[in-house]
Amino acid sequence: MAATGRGRDTYHHGDLAAALVQATLEIVNEVGVRGFSVAEAARRTRVSPAAPYRHFADRDALLAAAALEVSRRLRAIHEEAIATVDTPQERLATVAGSYVRAAARYRSGFDILNAPGLRASHPELREATREFVDLLLPSAFEVLPPGRGAETAVALLDALYALARGYVALLLDGRFGDPGEVAEAIAQRALRGARALVAGYCIPDGPPAGGHPGC
């Protein structure tokens, strides 16, 4: 293999794949998904242009690996955020706030997660999404009035994602100011919006007289 210096050490220690994923995140952060190239990732990890293809079939495969890493990081952030939350309503709402905080922290990662075509051709990304839904689905069932089924629970999760994703898009576009400076304020705004959304799903047919249990 044509590699020198740190690149050779990296490859022989078996962590070239991880190094390439990290380089991918850095490159996308600088030039976006469209500007990303495997050759630049190889240059930054100090290996030959051919070396990445020992681990990844093509450019999309490397981007998908980076997206999967971002997904793992997001899941860890969400799990930490809901670990100390007592009610299912607040667990669901908390995820919206943690999603905004994560976006400010991993800006490039969100570009990769939403890159066109990656999910369609890489089932491991769809599986990661399913695992995240499974993490929240029990809480969604808990907050719903009796008689509401899986379709409504999934609709609630979709609505929460849309709300959080909307705040993230506006945050990263700079609509609220510098993302790093305003992230916490926007996270709190997303949290309040998510609480109102979840409360609406708790209501059977309108404002309850005494409140649905747990709402």
Short mmCIF file of C-alpha atoms in Angstrom, two decimals:
data_model
loop_
_atom_site.label_atom_id
_atom_site.label_comp_id
_atom_site.label_asym_id
_atom_site.label_seq_id
_atom_site.Cartn_x
_atom_site.Cartn_y
_atom_site.Cartn_z
CA MET A 1 0.00 0.00 0.00
CA ALA A 2 1.35 3.41 -0.96
CA ALA A 3 1.11 5.39 2.25
CA THR A 4 3.62 7.20 4.39
CA GLY A 5 4.03 8.66 7.85
CA ARG A 6 0.91 8.85 9.97
CA GLY A 7 -1.18 7.37 7.13
CA ARG A 8 0.77 4.11 7.23
CA ASP A 9 0.51 3.94 11.03
CA THR A 10 -3.19 4.72 10.88
CA TYR A 11 -3.88 1.96 8.37
CA HIS A 12 -1.84 -0.70 10.15
CA HIS A 13 -3.47 0.10 13.47
CA GLY A 14 -6.80 -0.70 11.85
CA ASP A 15 -8.50 2.65 12.32
CA LEU A 16 -8.22 4.09 8.81
CA ALA A 17 -11.96 3.70 8.31
CA ALA A 18 -12.68 5.78 11.42
CA ALA A 19 -10.09 8.36 10.37
CA LEU A 20 -11.70 8.65 6.94
CA VAL A 21 -15.13 9.14 8.50
CA GLN A 22 -13.78 11.94 10.70
CA ALA A 23 -12.07 13.53 7.70
CA THR A 24 -15.34 13.31 5.80
CA LEU A 25 -17.17 15.20 8.53
CA GLU A 26 -14.49 17.89 8.55
CA ILE A 27 -14.52 18.29 4.76
CA VAL A 28 -18.31 18.48 4.56
CA ASN A 29 -18.25 21.07 7.31
CA GLU A 30 -15.99 23.21 5.12
CA VAL A 31 -17.34 22.67 1.59
CA GLY A 32 -20.64 20.83 1.92
CA VAL A 33 -21.65 17.42 0.67
CA ARG A 34 -21.35 18.38 -3.00
CA GLY A 35 -17.77 19.54 -2.51
CA PHE A 36 -16.69 16.35 -0.76
CA SER A 37 -14.25 13.99 -2.49
CA VAL A 38 -12.71 10.70 -1.43
CA ALA A 39 -9.36 11.94 -2.73
CA GLU A 40 -9.41 14.83 -0.25
CA ALA A 41 -10.32 12.48 2.59
CA ALA A 42 -7.37 10.28 1.59
CA ARG A 43 -5.05 13.29 1.48
CA ARG A 44 -6.08 14.40 4.96
CA THR A 45 -5.55 10.96 6.42
CA ARG A 46 -2.19 10.70 4.57
CA VAL A 47 -2.92 7.59 2.57
CA SER A 48 -2.89 6.90 -1.14
CA PRO A 49 -5.97 7.82 -3.20
CA ALA A 50 -6.73 4.12 -3.59
CA ALA A 51 -6.51 3.26 0.13
CA PRO A 52 -10.06 4.39 1.13
CA TYR A 53 -11.54 1.92 -1.35
CA ARG A 54 -10.20 -0.94 0.74
CA HIS A 55 -12.86 0.04 3.28
CA PHE A 56 -15.55 1.82 1.25
CA ALA A 57 -16.88 0.80 -2.15
CA ASP A 58 -17.37 4.35 -3.38
CA ARG A 59 -17.93 7.98 -2.39
CA ASP A 60 -21.51 7.37 -1.27
CA ALA A 61 -20.43 4.46 0.93
CA LEU A 62 -18.02 6.74 2.79
CA LEU A 63 -20.68 9.43 3.13
CA ALA A 64 -23.13 6.81 4.42
CA ALA A 65 -20.59 5.68 7.03
CA ALA A 66 -20.22 9.29 8.14
CA ALA A 67 -24.01 9.66 8.30
CA LEU A 68 -24.23 6.52 10.41
CA GLU A 69 -21.63 7.92 12.81
CA VAL A 70 -23.64 11.14 13.12
CA SER A 71 -26.76 9.07 13.76
CA ARG A 72 -24.98 7.21 16.58
CA ARG A 73 -23.87 10.48 18.13
CA LEU A 74 -27.38 11.88 17.91
CA ARG A 75 -28.85 8.82 19.56
CA ALA A 76 -26.32 9.09 22.42
CA ILE A 77 -27.23 12.77 22.89
CA HIS A 78 -30.95 11.97 22.94
CA GLU A 79 -30.52 9.06 25.34
CA GLU A 80 -28.54 11.25 27.72
CA ALA A 81 -31.14 14.02 27.48
CA ILE A 82 -34.10 11.79 28.35
CA ALA A 83 -32.31 9.67 30.96
CA THR A 84 -33.38 11.87 33.87
CA VAL A 85 -36.81 12.89 32.53
CA ASP A 86 -39.71 11.34 34.44
CA THR A 87 -42.77 11.66 32.21
CA PRO A 88 -43.35 10.38 28.66
CA GLN A 89 -44.59 13.83 27.61
CA GLU A 90 -41.36 15.47 28.67
CA ARG A 91 -39.24 12.68 27.16
CA LEU A 92 -40.82 13.35 23.77
CA ALA A 93 -40.52 17.12 24.07
CA THR A 94 -36.93 16.98 25.33
CA VAL A 95 -35.80 15.33 22.12
CA ALA A 96 -36.71 18.46 20.14
CA GLY A 97 -34.42 20.56 22.30
CA SER A 98 -31.57 18.08 22.17
CA TYR A 99 -31.92 17.87 18.38
CA VAL A 100 -31.35 21.62 18.08
CA ARG A 101 -28.34 21.48 20.40
CA ALA A 102 -26.88 18.61 18.42
CA ALA A 103 -27.33 20.51 15.17
CA ALA A 104 -25.31 23.44 16.51
CA ARG A 105 -22.60 21.00 17.59
CA TYR A 106 -22.52 18.79 14.47
CA ARG A 107 -23.52 21.13 11.67
CA SER A 108 -21.87 19.18 8.85
CA GLY A 109 -23.38 15.96 10.13
CA PHE A 110 -26.89 17.20 9.45
CA ASP A 111 -25.98 17.95 5.84
CA ILE A 112 -24.81 14.36 5.45
CA LEU A 113 -27.87 12.91 7.18
CA ASN A 114 -30.09 14.71 4.70
CA ALA A 115 -27.97 14.10 1.60
CA PRO A 116 -30.24 13.02 -1.30
CA GLY A 117 -30.22 9.32 -2.11
CA LEU A 118 -28.11 8.01 0.74
CA ARG A 119 -30.97 6.45 2.69
CA ALA A 120 -32.43 4.83 -0.39
CA SER A 121 -29.22 3.00 -1.23
CA HIS A 122 -27.91 2.28 2.28
CA PRO A 123 -30.33 0.24 4.43
CA GLU A 124 -28.13 0.64 7.52
CA LEU A 125 -29.21 4.28 7.66
CA ARG A 126 -32.87 3.32 7.51
CA GLU A 127 -32.24 0.81 10.29
CA ALA A 128 -30.66 3.53 12.44
CA THR A 129 -33.79 5.65 11.93
CA ARG A 130 -36.00 2.72 12.88
CA GLU A 131 -34.00 2.18 16.09
CA PHE A 132 -34.49 5.83 17.01
CA VAL A 133 -38.24 5.56 16.40
CA ASP A 134 -38.29 2.44 18.59
CA LEU A 135 -36.58 4.46 21.33
CA LEU A 136 -39.43 7.00 21.41
CA LEU A 137 -42.43 4.96 20.36
CA PRO A 138 -43.27 3.65 23.88
CA SER A 139 -43.48 7.23 25.16
CA ALA A 140 -45.72 8.19 22.23
CA PHE A 141 -48.12 5.36 23.07
CA GLU A 142 -48.16 6.43 26.73
CA VAL A 143 -49.28 9.98 26.03
CA LEU A 144 -52.08 9.10 23.62
CA PRO A 145 -55.70 8.78 24.78
CA PRO A 146 -57.19 5.27 24.86
CA GLY A 147 -58.09 3.88 21.46
CA ARG A 148 -55.35 5.66 19.52
CA GLY A 149 -53.16 3.16 17.68
CA ALA A 150 -49.71 2.90 16.15
CA GLU A 151 -50.60 5.16 13.23
CA THR A 152 -51.30 8.07 15.58
CA ALA A 153 -48.17 7.36 17.62
CA VAL A 154 -46.04 7.47 14.49
CA ALA A 155 -47.82 10.64 13.35
CA LEU A 156 -46.91 12.26 16.66
CA LEU A 157 -43.25 11.34 16.20
CA ASP A 158 -43.34 12.64 12.62
CA ALA A 159 -44.80 15.94 13.84
CA LEU A 160 -42.14 16.26 16.52
CA TYR A 161 -39.41 15.59 13.97
CA ALA A 162 -40.86 18.16 11.57
CA LEU A 163 -40.97 20.76 14.34
CA ALA A 164 -37.39 20.08 15.43
CA ARG A 165 -36.13 19.87 11.85
CA GLY A 166 -37.72 23.20 11.06
CA TYR A 167 -35.96 24.91 13.95
CA VAL A 168 -32.69 23.28 12.95
CA ALA A 169 -32.99 24.43 9.33
CA LEU A 170 -33.64 28.02 10.43
CA LEU A 171 -30.85 27.85 13.02
CA LEU A 172 -28.24 26.59 10.55
CA ASP A 173 -29.38 29.13 7.94
CA GLY A 174 -28.51 31.86 10.43
CA ARG A 175 -32.09 33.15 10.68
CA PHE A 176 -31.77 33.52 14.46
CA GLY A 177 -28.18 34.81 14.49
CA ASP A 178 -24.93 32.96 14.95
CA PRO A 179 -25.89 29.28 15.55
CA GLY A 180 -23.29 28.78 18.25
CA GLU A 181 -24.48 31.81 20.19
CA VAL A 182 -28.24 31.28 19.96
CA ALA A 183 -28.42 27.46 20.00
CA GLU A 184 -29.58 27.17 23.61
CA ALA A 185 -32.26 29.83 23.23
CA ILE A 186 -33.60 28.12 20.10
CA ALA A 187 -33.42 24.73 21.82
CA GLN A 188 -35.64 26.10 24.56
CA ARG A 189 -38.03 27.49 21.95
CA ALA A 190 -38.20 24.09 20.26
CA LEU A 191 -38.79 22.44 23.62
CA ARG A 192 -41.75 24.71 24.36
CA GLY A 193 -43.21 24.09 20.93
CA ALA A 194 -42.80 20.34 21.34
CA ARG A 195 -44.54 20.43 24.72
CA ALA A 196 -47.53 22.19 23.15
CA LEU A 197 -47.57 19.68 20.29
CA VAL A 198 -47.51 16.67 22.61
CA ALA A 199 -50.22 18.22 24.79
CA GLY A 200 -52.42 18.55 21.72
CA TYR A 201 -52.09 14.85 20.99
CA CYS A 202 -53.14 14.08 24.56
CA ILE A 203 -56.58 15.60 23.97
CA PRO A 204 -59.18 13.04 22.77
CA ASP A 205 -61.61 15.36 20.92
CA GLY A 206 -60.83 18.80 22.21
CA PRO A 207 -59.72 20.50 25.44
CA PRO A 208 -60.29 17.92 28.19
CA ALA A 209 -62.33 18.80 31.24
CA GLY A 210 -60.01 17.12 33.67
CA GLY A 211 -57.12 16.23 31.47
CA HIS A 212 -56.17 12.84 30.11
CA PRO A 213 -54.20 10.85 32.73
CA GLY A 214 -50.56 11.72 32.41
CA CYS A 215 -51.08 14.83 30.23
#
